[in-house]
Amino acid sequence: MLDDMEHNMKMLENLQDDFDFNYKTLKSQGELSQDLNGNSQAAAARQKMAQLGQMLAALDQMRRRIVTEMGGLLMAMDYVQKNLTDEELADWKRRQQIACIGGPPNICLDRLETWITSLAESQLQIRQQIKKLEELQQKVSYKGDPIIQHRPALEEKIVDLFKNLMKSAFVVERQPCMPMHPDRPLVIKTGVQFTNKVRLLVKFPGLNYQLKIKVCIDKESRDVAAIRGSRKFNILDTNTKVMNMEESNNGSLHR
């Protein structure tokens, strides 16, 4: 589907270039504003105007087709994303909980990472195409332009999808455990240090980027003040950490 969208975007760009060239040519020759009644020159101008109208109709039709297809593609991405985050990833987290209390070892995250990375890359590609629509609209626009009508909603949808995917893709790969019994969950005691391992299930090997995370404890608790009064955690060094690939064999970001 993304390949088809890329092909259609190229067709749209070609249609717009042809229309823009012919429109500016007629305008520079003064044929858009002259009196079109009478002589053969006026008849030729009317024919050119008719052809220009047909080109505009074709351009409008292609724009409407693309924004409709983009809307359908975003709906499909939303469905796939919910399946990954609400089912596949949630199932992995349940198996992780069972493993922490003596159940079978949890499965590797590499397959989920491959799926989520593929979806994230597709979303970034669609985001670029939506930006391309904005560029085309800034060059050529007209009354009833479907890009003006639908592009903001498409932009908002793809941004929300990508943000939610990034949030869901950030997981605790290794939970705190007993120092001498790694298959048992940690029993929190005063003065005991513990570690965990977090991972971002999205890889962008072609990008040079650094991801910083901020460590928060009890952030989701309803009665934070009461909890903080009964226990206190000290985060070593700083509560802002940088994720890296040093512990990964496949280019994943870990901390």
PDB file of N, CA and C in Angstrom, residues 68-166:
ATOM      1  N   THR A  68      -8.156  10.500   0.431  1.00  0.00           N
ATOM      2  CA  THR A  68      -9.047   9.412   0.838  1.00  0.00           C
ATOM      3  C   THR A  68      -8.247   8.153   1.142  1.00  0.00           C
ATOM      4  N   GLU A  69      -7.293   7.831   0.269  1.00  0.00           N
ATOM      5  CA  GLU A  69      -6.466   6.645   0.487  1.00  0.00           C
ATOM      6  C   GLU A  69      -5.595   6.799   1.730  1.00  0.00           C
ATOM      7  N   MET A  70      -5.118   8.012   1.978  1.00  0.00           N
ATOM      8  CA  MET A  70      -4.315   8.234   3.184  1.00  0.00           C
ATOM      9  C   MET A  70      -5.157   8.021   4.436  1.00  0.00           C
ATOM     10  N   GLY A  71      -6.385   8.498   4.395  1.00  0.00           N
ATOM     11  CA  GLY A  71      -7.266   8.289   5.537  1.00  0.00           C
ATOM     12  C   GLY A  71      -7.501   6.813   5.802  1.00  0.00           C
ATOM     13  N   GLY A  72      -7.716   6.039   4.730  1.00  0.00           N
ATOM     14  CA  GLY A  72      -7.886   4.598   4.893  1.00  0.00           C
ATOM     15  C   GLY A  72      -6.625   3.913   5.392  1.00  0.00           C
ATOM     16  N   LEU A  73      -5.476   4.383   4.934  1.00  0.00           N
ATOM     17  CA  LEU A  73      -4.206   3.806   5.358  1.00  0.00           C
ATOM     18  C   LEU A  73      -3.948   4.073   6.840  1.00  0.00           C
ATOM     19  N   LEU A  74      -4.302   5.268   7.287  1.00  0.00           N
ATOM     20  CA  LEU A  74      -4.127   5.586   8.704  1.00  0.00           C
ATOM     21  C   LEU A  74      -5.063   4.752   9.576  1.00  0.00           C
ATOM     22  N   MET A  75      -6.267   4.476   9.080  1.00  0.00           N
ATOM     23  CA  MET A  75      -7.183   3.599   9.822  1.00  0.00           C
ATOM     24  C   MET A  75      -6.606   2.189   9.932  1.00  0.00           C
ATOM     25  N   ALA A  76      -5.996   1.703   8.848  1.00  0.00           N
ATOM     26  CA  ALA A  76      -5.371   0.379   8.880  1.00  0.00           C
ATOM     27  C   ALA A  76      -4.194   0.354   9.841  1.00  0.00           C
ATOM     28  N   MET A  77      -3.400   1.428   9.848  1.00  0.00           N
ATOM     29  CA  MET A  77      -2.275   1.512  10.779  1.00  0.00           C
ATOM     30  C   MET A  77      -2.758   1.527  12.222  1.00  0.00           C
ATOM     31  N   ASP A  78      -3.843   2.234  12.468  1.00  0.00           N
ATOM     32  CA  ASP A  78      -4.417   2.296  13.811  1.00  0.00           C
ATOM     33  C   ASP A  78      -4.831   0.897  14.277  1.00  0.00           C
ATOM     34  N   TYR A  79      -5.435   0.134  13.379  1.00  0.00           N
ATOM     35  CA  TYR A  79      -5.868  -1.232  13.712  1.00  0.00           C
ATOM     36  C   TYR A  79      -4.657  -2.113  14.037  1.00  0.00           C
ATOM     37  N   VAL A  80      -3.638  -2.061  13.187  1.00  0.00           N
ATOM     38  CA  VAL A  80      -2.430  -2.866  13.408  1.00  0.00           C
ATOM     39  C   VAL A  80      -1.752  -2.459  14.710  1.00  0.00           C
ATOM     40  N   GLN A  81      -1.692  -1.151  14.959  1.00  0.00           N
ATOM     41  CA  GLN A  81      -1.025  -0.663  16.165  1.00  0.00           C
ATOM     42  C   GLN A  81      -1.738  -1.133  17.422  1.00  0.00           C
ATOM     43  N   LYS A  82      -3.051  -1.081  17.418  1.00  0.00           N
ATOM     44  CA  LYS A  82      -3.807  -1.544  18.585  1.00  0.00           C
ATOM     45  C   LYS A  82      -3.592  -3.038  18.791  1.00  0.00           C
ATOM     46  N   ASN A  83      -3.495  -3.789  17.699  1.00  0.00           N
ATOM     47  CA  ASN A  83      -3.243  -5.219  17.818  1.00  0.00           C
ATOM     48  C   ASN A  83      -1.876  -5.486  18.447  1.00  0.00           C
ATOM     49  N   LEU A  84      -0.883  -4.699  18.042  1.00  0.00           N
ATOM     50  CA  LEU A  84       0.466  -4.883  18.577  1.00  0.00           C
ATOM     51  C   LEU A  84       0.563  -4.472  20.039  1.00  0.00           C
ATOM     52  N   THR A  85       0.011  -3.289  20.355  1.00  0.00           N
ATOM     53  CA  THR A  85       0.180  -2.749  21.706  1.00  0.00           C
ATOM     54  C   THR A  85      -0.814  -3.325  22.709  1.00  0.00           C
ATOM     55  N   ASP A  86      -2.063  -3.511  22.282  1.00  0.00           N
ATOM     56  CA  ASP A  86      -3.102  -3.962  23.213  1.00  0.00           C
ATOM     57  C   ASP A  86      -3.164  -5.484  23.337  1.00  0.00           C
ATOM     58  N   GLU A  87      -2.613  -6.195  22.364  1.00  0.00           N
ATOM     59  CA  GLU A  87      -2.678  -7.655  22.413  1.00  0.00           C
ATOM     60  C   GLU A  87      -1.281  -8.286  22.510  1.00  0.00           C
ATOM     61  N   GLU A  88      -0.462  -8.108  21.479  1.00  0.00           N
ATOM     62  CA  GLU A  88       0.842  -8.765  21.463  1.00  0.00           C
ATOM     63  C   GLU A  88       1.742  -8.286  22.599  1.00  0.00           C
ATOM     64  N   LEU A  89       1.863  -6.972  22.740  1.00  0.00           N
ATOM     65  CA  LEU A  89       2.735  -6.430  23.777  1.00  0.00           C
ATOM     66  C   LEU A  89       2.158  -6.675  25.172  1.00  0.00           C
ATOM     67  N   ALA A  90       0.843  -6.542  25.311  1.00  0.00           N
ATOM     68  CA  ALA A  90       0.201  -6.803  26.604  1.00  0.00           C
ATOM     69  C   ALA A  90       0.366  -8.269  26.997  1.00  0.00           C
ATOM     70  N   ASP A  91       0.302  -9.170  26.011  1.00  0.00           N
ATOM     71  CA  ASP A  91       0.498 -10.595  26.292  1.00  0.00           C
ATOM     72  C   ASP A  91       1.929 -10.861  26.754  1.00  0.00           C
ATOM     73  N   TRP A  92       2.905 -10.170  26.128  1.00  0.00           N
ATOM     74  CA  TRP A  92       4.294 -10.324  26.558  1.00  0.00           C
ATOM     75  C   TRP A  92       4.472  -9.852  28.012  1.00  0.00           C
ATOM     76  N   LYS A  93       3.834  -8.747  28.366  1.00  0.00           N
ATOM     77  CA  LYS A  93       3.943  -8.230  29.729  1.00  0.00           C
ATOM     78  C   LYS A  93       3.329  -9.201  30.732  1.00  0.00           C
ATOM     79  N   ARG A  94       2.217  -9.864  30.356  1.00  0.00           N
ATOM     80  CA  ARG A  94       1.614 -10.853  31.251  1.00  0.00           C
ATOM     81  C   ARG A  94       2.562 -12.048  31.445  1.00  0.00           C
ATOM     82  N   ARG A  95       3.187 -12.485  30.364  1.00  0.00           N
ATOM     83  CA  ARG A  95       4.137 -13.592  30.478  1.00  0.00           C
ATOM     84  C   ARG A  95       5.351 -13.184  31.306  1.00  0.00           C
ATOM     85  N   GLN A  96       5.735 -11.916  31.220  1.00  0.00           N
ATOM     86  CA  GLN A  96       6.839 -11.429  32.038  1.00  0.00           C
ATOM     87  C   GLN A  96       6.476 -11.485  33.517  1.00  0.00           C
ATOM     88  N   GLN A  97       5.250 -11.100  33.855  1.00  0.00           N
ATOM     89  CA  GLN A  97       4.799 -11.148  35.246  1.00  0.00           C
ATOM     90  C   GLN A  97       4.804 -12.573  35.773  1.00  0.00           C
ATOM     91  N   ILE A  98       4.349 -13.510  34.944  1.00  0.00           N
ATOM     92  CA  ILE A  98       4.319 -14.915  35.357  1.00  0.00           C
ATOM     93  C   ILE A  98       5.742 -15.446  35.543  1.00  0.00           C
ATOM     94  N   ALA A  99       6.643 -15.036  34.641  1.00  0.00           N
ATOM     95  CA  ALA A  99       8.037 -15.465  34.754  1.00  0.00           C
ATOM     96  C   ALA A  99       8.680 -14.942  36.032  1.00  0.00           C
ATOM     97  N   CYS A 100       8.264 -13.759  36.481  1.00  0.00           N
ATOM     98  CA  CYS A 100       8.846 -13.155  37.687  1.00  0.00           C
ATOM     99  C   CYS A 100       8.477 -13.920  38.958  1.00  0.00           C
ATOM    100  N   ILE A 101       7.413 -14.722  38.901  1.00  0.00           N
ATOM    101  CA  ILE A 101       7.004 -15.484  40.089  1.00  0.00           C
ATOM    102  C   ILE A 101       7.205 -16.977  39.885  1.00  0.00           C
ATOM    103  N   GLY A 102       8.169 -17.310  39.015  1.00  0.00           N
ATOM    104  CA  GLY A 102       8.542 -18.708  38.861  1.00  0.00           C
ATOM    105  C   GLY A 102       7.983 -19.413  37.657  1.00  0.00           C
ATOM    106  N   GLY A 103       7.286 -18.696  36.784  1.00  0.00           N
ATOM    107  CA  GLY A 103       6.738 -19.317  35.585  1.00  0.00           C
ATOM    108  C   GLY A 103       7.803 -19.547  34.530  1.00  0.00           C
ATOM    109  N   PRO A 104       7.406 -20.025  33.353  1.00  0.00           N
ATOM    110  CA  PRO A 104       8.375 -20.260  32.275  1.00  0.00           C
ATOM    111  C   PRO A 104       9.073 -18.969  31.877  1.00  0.00           C
ATOM    112  N   PRO A 105      10.321 -19.068  31.422  1.00  0.00           N
ATOM    113  CA  PRO A 105      11.046 -17.857  30.996  1.00  0.00           C
ATOM    114  C   PRO A 105      10.292 -17.119  29.903  1.00  0.00           C
ATOM    115  N   ASN A 106      10.362 -15.814  29.974  1.00  0.00           N
ATOM    116  CA  ASN A 106       9.653 -15.006  28.983  1.00  0.00           C
ATOM    117  C   ASN A 106      10.357 -15.083  27.627  1.00  0.00           C
ATOM    118  N   ILE A 107       9.596 -14.902  26.553  1.00  0.00           N
ATOM    119  CA  ILE A 107      10.174 -15.002  25.215  1.00  0.00           C
ATOM    120  C   ILE A 107      10.927 -13.722  24.859  1.00  0.00           C
ATOM    121  N   CYS A 108      11.765 -13.818  23.855  1.00  0.00           N
ATOM    122  CA  CYS A 108      12.557 -12.685  23.395  1.00  0.00           C
ATOM    123  C   CYS A 108      11.664 -11.629  22.752  1.00  0.00           C
ATOM    124  N   LEU A 109      12.115 -10.388  22.853  1.00  0.00           N
ATOM    125  CA  LEU A 109      11.347  -9.268  22.303  1.00  0.00           C
ATOM    126  C   LEU A 109      11.708  -8.946  20.854  1.00  0.00           C
ATOM    127  N   ASP A 110      12.644  -9.654  20.263  1.00  0.00           N
ATOM    128  CA  ASP A 110      13.144  -9.283  18.938  1.00  0.00           C
ATOM    129  C   ASP A 110      12.044  -9.281  17.875  1.00  0.00           C
ATOM    130  N   ARG A 111      11.154 -10.259  17.921  1.00  0.00           N
ATOM    131  CA  ARG A 111      10.089 -10.315  16.914  1.00  0.00           C
ATOM    132  C   ARG A 111       9.142  -9.120  17.046  1.00  0.00           C
ATOM    133  N   LEU A 112       8.757  -8.807  18.281  1.00  0.00           N
ATOM    134  CA  LEU A 112       7.909  -7.629  18.501  1.00  0.00           C
ATOM    135  C   LEU A 112       8.615  -6.364  18.048  1.00  0.00           C
ATOM    136  N   GLU A 113       9.909  -6.289  18.317  1.00  0.00           N
ATOM    137  CA  GLU A 113      10.677  -5.117  17.916  1.00  0.00           C
ATOM    138  C   GLU A 113      10.672  -4.963  16.396  1.00  0.00           C
ATOM    139  N   THR A 114      10.794  -6.059  15.678  1.00  0.00           N
ATOM    140  CA  THR A 114      10.765  -6.015  14.214  1.00  0.00           C
ATOM    141  C   THR A 114       9.432  -5.498  13.709  1.00  0.00           C
ATOM    142  N   TRP A 115       8.342  -5.991  14.292  1.00  0.00           N
ATOM    143  CA  TRP A 115       7.008  -5.551  13.864  1.00  0.00           C
ATOM    144  C   TRP A 115       6.791  -4.069  14.162  1.00  0.00           C
ATOM    145  N   ILE A 116       7.134  -3.655  15.385  1.00  0.00           N
ATOM    146  CA  ILE A 116       6.898  -2.272  15.783  1.00  0.00           C
ATOM    147  C   ILE A 116       7.785  -1.322  14.989  1.00  0.00           C
ATOM    148  N   THR A 117       9.026  -1.721  14.733  1.00  0.00           N
ATOM    149  CA  THR A 117       9.920  -0.890  13.924  1.00  0.00           C
ATOM    150  C   THR A 117       9.369  -0.708  12.516  1.00  0.00           C
ATOM    151  N   SER A 118       8.870  -1.788  11.928  1.00  0.00           N
ATOM    152  CA  SER A 118       8.294  -1.713  10.586  1.00  0.00           C
ATOM    153  C   SER A 118       7.110  -0.749  10.554  1.00  0.00           C
ATOM    154  N   LEU A 119       6.260  -0.812  11.578  1.00  0.00           N
ATOM    155  CA  LEU A 119       5.112   0.097  11.643  1.00  0.00           C
ATOM    156  C   LEU A 119       5.567   1.541  11.825  1.00  0.00           C
ATOM    157  N   ALA A 120       6.552   1.767  12.680  1.00  0.00           N
ATOM    158  CA  ALA A 120       7.060   3.123  12.907  1.00  0.00           C
ATOM    159  C   ALA A 120       7.657   3.708  11.631  1.00  0.00           C
ATOM    160  N   GLU A 121       8.408   2.901  10.883  1.00  0.00           N
ATOM    161  CA  GLU A 121       8.984   3.365   9.627  1.00  0.00           C
ATOM    162  C   GLU A 121       7.896   3.730   8.623  1.00  0.00           C
ATOM    163  N   SER A 122       6.834   2.937   8.584  1.00  0.00           N
ATOM    164  CA  SER A 122       5.716   3.236   7.683  1.00  0.00           C
ATOM    165  C   SER A 122       5.036   4.545   8.076  1.00  0.00           C
ATOM    166  N   GLN A 123       4.907   4.771   9.374  1.00  0.00           N
ATOM    167  CA  GLN A 123       4.278   6.011   9.838  1.00  0.00           C
ATOM    168  C   GLN A 123       5.124   7.225   9.492  1.00  0.00           C
ATOM    169  N   LEU A 124       6.420   7.103   9.619  1.00  0.00           N
ATOM    170  CA  LEU A 124       7.296   8.214   9.244  1.00  0.00           C
ATOM    171  C   LEU A 124       7.222   8.483   7.742  1.00  0.00           C
ATOM    172  N   GLN A 125       7.087   7.434   6.957  1.00  0.00           N
ATOM    173  CA  GLN A 125       6.965   7.606   5.512  1.00  0.00           C
ATOM    174  C   GLN A 125       5.674   8.329   5.148  1.00  0.00           C
ATOM    175  N   ILE A 126       4.577   7.946   5.794  1.00  0.00           N
ATOM    176  CA  ILE A 126       3.304   8.631   5.559  1.00  0.00           C
ATOM    177  C   ILE A 126       3.384  10.083   6.029  1.00  0.00           C
ATOM    178  N   ARG A 127       4.071  10.319   7.132  1.00  0.00           N
ATOM    179  CA  ARG A 127       4.229  11.693   7.627  1.00  0.00           C
ATOM    180  C   ARG A 127       4.923  12.562   6.577  1.00  0.00           C
ATOM    181  N   GLN A 128       5.939  12.023   5.930  1.00  0.00           N
ATOM    182  CA  GLN A 128       6.632  12.759   4.885  1.00  0.00           C
ATOM    183  C   GLN A 128       5.724  13.036   3.699  1.00  0.00           C
ATOM    184  N   GLN A 129       4.879  12.091   3.364  1.00  0.00           N
ATOM    185  CA  GLN A 129       3.959  12.292   2.252  1.00  0.00           C
ATOM    186  C   GLN A 129       2.902  13.345   2.582  1.00  0.00           C
ATOM    187  N   ILE A 130       2.476  13.387   3.828  1.00  0.00           N
ATOM    188  CA  ILE A 130       1.524  14.424   4.248  1.00  0.00           C
ATOM    189  C   ILE A 130       2.188  15.796   4.178  1.00  0.00           C
ATOM    190  N   LYS A 131       3.447  15.870   4.564  1.00  0.00           N
ATOM    191  CA  LYS A 131       4.178  17.132   4.438  1.00  0.00           C
ATOM    192  C   LYS A 131       4.334  17.520   2.967  1.00  0.00           C
ATOM    193  N   LYS A 132       4.513  16.524   2.117  1.00  0.00           N
ATOM    194  CA  LYS A 132       4.618  16.796   0.683  1.00  0.00           C
ATOM    195  C   LYS A 132       3.304  17.370   0.158  1.00  0.00           C
ATOM    196  N   LEU A 133       2.187  16.872   0.649  1.00  0.00           N
ATOM    197  CA  LEU A 133       0.893  17.444   0.264  1.00  0.00           C
ATOM    198  C   LEU A 133       0.810  18.914   0.627  1.00  0.00           C
ATOM    199  N   GLU A 134       1.314  19.250   1.803  1.00  0.00           N
ATOM    200  CA  GLU A 134       1.297  20.650   2.224  1.00  0.00           C
ATOM    201  C   GLU A 134       2.131  21.505   1.277  1.00  0.00           C
ATOM    202  N   GLU A 135       3.293  20.994   0.865  1.00  0.00           N
ATOM    203  CA  GLU A 135       4.144  21.733  -0.067  1.00  0.00           C
ATOM    204  C   GLU A 135       3.444  21.936  -1.407  1.00  0.00           C
ATOM    205  N   LEU A 136       2.774  20.898  -1.895  1.00  0.00           N
ATOM    206  CA  LEU A 136       2.057  21.009  -3.169  1.00  0.00           C
ATOM    207  C   LEU A 136       0.907  22.011  -3.063  1.00  0.00           C
ATOM    208  N   GLN A 137       0.216  21.995  -1.942  1.00  0.00           N
ATOM    209  CA  GLN A 137      -0.912  22.914  -1.746  1.00  0.00           C
ATOM    210  C   GLN A 137      -0.447  24.362  -1.668  1.00  0.00           C
ATOM    211  N   GLN A 138       0.741  24.574  -1.098  1.00  0.00           N
ATOM    212  CA  GLN A 138       1.267  25.934  -1.010  1.00  0.00           C
ATOM    213  C   GLN A 138       1.640  26.479  -2.394  1.00  0.00           C
ATOM    214  N   LYS A 139       1.958  25.595  -3.321  1.00  0.00           N
ATOM    215  CA  LYS A 139       2.304  26.024  -4.671  1.00  0.00           C
ATOM    216  C   LYS A 139       1.066  26.248  -5.531  1.00  0.00           C
ATOM    217  N   VAL A 140       0.083  25.363  -5.409  1.00  0.00           N
ATOM    218  CA  VAL A 140      -1.146  25.452  -6.207  1.00  0.00           C
ATOM    219  C   VAL A 140      -2.334  25.139  -5.317  1.00  0.00           C
ATOM    220  N   SER A 141      -3.258  26.076  -5.228  1.00  0.00           N
ATOM    221  CA  SER A 141      -4.471  25.852  -4.456  1.00  0.00           C
ATOM    222  C   SER A 141      -5.644  26.502  -5.172  1.00  0.00           C
ATOM    223  N   TYR A 142      -6.842  26.104  -4.790  1.00  0.00           N
ATOM    224  CA  TYR A 142      -8.043  26.584  -5.466  1.00  0.00           C
ATOM    225  C   TYR A 142      -9.239  26.361  -4.542  1.00  0.00           C
ATOM    226  N   LYS A 143     -10.366  26.892  -4.926  1.00  0.00           N
ATOM    227  CA  LYS A 143     -11.571  26.759  -4.113  1.00  0.00           C
ATOM    228  C   LYS A 143     -11.979  25.286  -4.021  1.00  0.00           C
ATOM    229  N   GLY A 144     -12.240  24.832  -2.814  1.00  0.00           N
ATOM    230  CA  GLY A 144     -12.622  23.438  -2.611  1.00  0.00           C
ATOM    231  C   GLY A 144     -11.444  22.476  -2.596  1.00  0.00           C
ATOM    232  N   ASP A 145     -10.243  22.981  -2.431  1.00  0.00           N
ATOM    233  CA  ASP A 145      -9.037  22.145  -2.425  1.00  0.00           C
ATOM    234  C   ASP A 145      -9.140  21.098  -1.310  1.00  0.00           C
ATOM    235  N   PRO A 146      -9.133  19.793  -1.651  1.00  0.00           N
ATOM    236  CA  PRO A 146      -9.259  18.755  -0.614  1.00  0.00           C
ATOM    237  C   PRO A 146      -8.060  18.676   0.326  1.00  0.00           C
ATOM    238  N   ILE A 147      -6.892  19.150  -0.111  1.00  0.00           N
ATOM    239  CA  ILE A 147      -5.733  19.140   0.778  1.00  0.00           C
ATOM    240  C   ILE A 147      -5.957  20.106   1.936  1.00  0.00           C
ATOM    241  N   ILE A 148      -6.485  21.287   1.629  1.00  0.00           N
ATOM    242  CA  ILE A 148      -6.782  22.265   2.679  1.00  0.00           C
ATOM    243  C   ILE A 148      -7.811  21.699   3.652  1.00  0.00           C
ATOM    244  N   GLN A 149      -8.783  20.968   3.122  1.00  0.00           N
ATOM    245  CA  GLN A 149      -9.873  20.448   3.951  1.00  0.00           C
ATOM    246  C   GLN A 149      -9.432  19.293   4.843  1.00  0.00           C
ATOM    247  N   HIS A 150      -8.567  18.421   4.344  1.00  0.00           N
ATOM    248  CA  HIS A 150      -8.299  17.160   5.045  1.00  0.00           C
ATOM    249  C   HIS A 150      -6.881  17.008   5.592  1.00  0.00           C
ATOM    250  N   ARG A 151      -5.920  17.782   5.098  1.00  0.00           N
ATOM    251  CA  ARG A 151      -4.549  17.569   5.537  1.00  0.00           C
ATOM    252  C   ARG A 151      -4.352  17.771   7.042  1.00  0.00           C
ATOM    253  N   PRO A 152      -4.932  18.814   7.677  1.00  0.00           N
ATOM    254  CA  PRO A 152      -4.718  18.987   9.120  1.00  0.00           C
ATOM    255  C   PRO A 152      -5.145  17.764   9.933  1.00  0.00           C
ATOM    256  N   ALA A 153      -6.288  17.152   9.570  1.00  0.00           N
ATOM    257  CA  ALA A 153      -6.749  15.974  10.303  1.00  0.00           C
ATOM    258  C   ALA A 153      -5.813  14.789  10.078  1.00  0.00           C
ATOM    259  N   LEU A 154      -5.310  14.639   8.859  1.00  0.00           N
ATOM    260  CA  LEU A 154      -4.362  13.569   8.573  1.00  0.00           C
ATOM    261  C   LEU A 154      -3.073  13.766   9.366  1.00  0.00           C
ATOM    262  N   GLU A 155      -2.608  14.998   9.424  1.00  0.00           N
ATOM    263  CA  GLU A 155      -1.388  15.313  10.175  1.00  0.00           C
ATOM    264  C   GLU A 155      -1.572  15.014  11.658  1.00  0.00           C
ATOM    265  N   GLU A 156      -2.684  15.424  12.210  1.00  0.00           N
ATOM    266  CA  GLU A 156      -2.954  15.192  13.628  1.00  0.00           C
ATOM    267  C   GLU A 156      -3.024  13.696  13.931  1.00  0.00           C
ATOM    268  N   LYS A 157      -3.649  12.933  13.045  1.00  0.00           N
ATOM    269  CA  LYS A 157      -3.797  11.496  13.258  1.00  0.00           C
ATOM    270  C   LYS A 157      -2.449  10.782  13.236  1.00  0.00           C
ATOM    271  N   ILE A 158      -1.603  11.085  12.261  1.00  0.00           N
ATOM    272  CA  ILE A 158      -0.324  10.376  12.159  1.00  0.00           C
ATOM    273  C   ILE A 158       0.599  10.746  13.317  1.00  0.00           C
ATOM    274  N   VAL A 159       0.534  11.991  13.786  1.00  0.00           N
ATOM    275  CA  VAL A 159       1.347  12.400  14.933  1.00  0.00           C
ATOM    276  C   VAL A 159       0.899  11.658  16.191  1.00  0.00           C
ATOM    277  N   ASP A 160      -0.413  11.551  16.385  1.00  0.00           N
ATOM    278  CA  ASP A 160      -0.933  10.832  17.553  1.00  0.00           C
ATOM    279  C   ASP A 160      -0.549   9.355  17.502  1.00  0.00           C
ATOM    280  N   LEU A 161      -0.666   8.756  16.330  1.00  0.00           N
ATOM    281  CA  LEU A 161      -0.305   7.347  16.186  1.00  0.00           C
ATOM    282  C   LEU A 161       1.167   7.124  16.536  1.00  0.00           C
ATOM    283  N   PHE A 162       2.021   7.986  16.003  1.00  0.00           N
ATOM    284  CA  PHE A 162       3.457   7.803  16.232  1.00  0.00           C
ATOM    285  C   PHE A 162       3.814   8.024  17.699  1.00  0.00           C
ATOM    286  N   LYS A 163       3.253   9.048  18.324  1.00  0.00           N
ATOM    287  CA  LYS A 163       3.531   9.303  19.739  1.00  0.00           C
ATOM    288  C   LYS A 163       3.097   8.125  20.602  1.00  0.00           C
ATOM    289  N   ASN A 164       1.891   7.614  20.348  1.00  0.00           N
ATOM    290  CA  ASN A 164       1.390   6.494  21.137  1.00  0.00           C
ATOM    291  C   ASN A 164       2.219   5.237  20.916  1.00  0.00           C
ATOM    292  N   LEU A 165       2.677   5.047  19.683  1.00  0.00           N
ATOM    293  CA  LEU A 165       3.512   3.885  19.399  1.00  0.00           C
ATOM    294  C   LEU A 165       4.835   3.975  20.149  1.00  0.00           C
ATOM    295  N   MET A 166       5.446   5.168  20.172  1.00  0.00           N
ATOM    296  CA  MET A 166       6.707   5.333  20.884  1.00  0.00           C
ATOM    297  C   MET A 166       6.534   5.089  22.385  1.00  0.00           C
TER     298      MET A 166
END
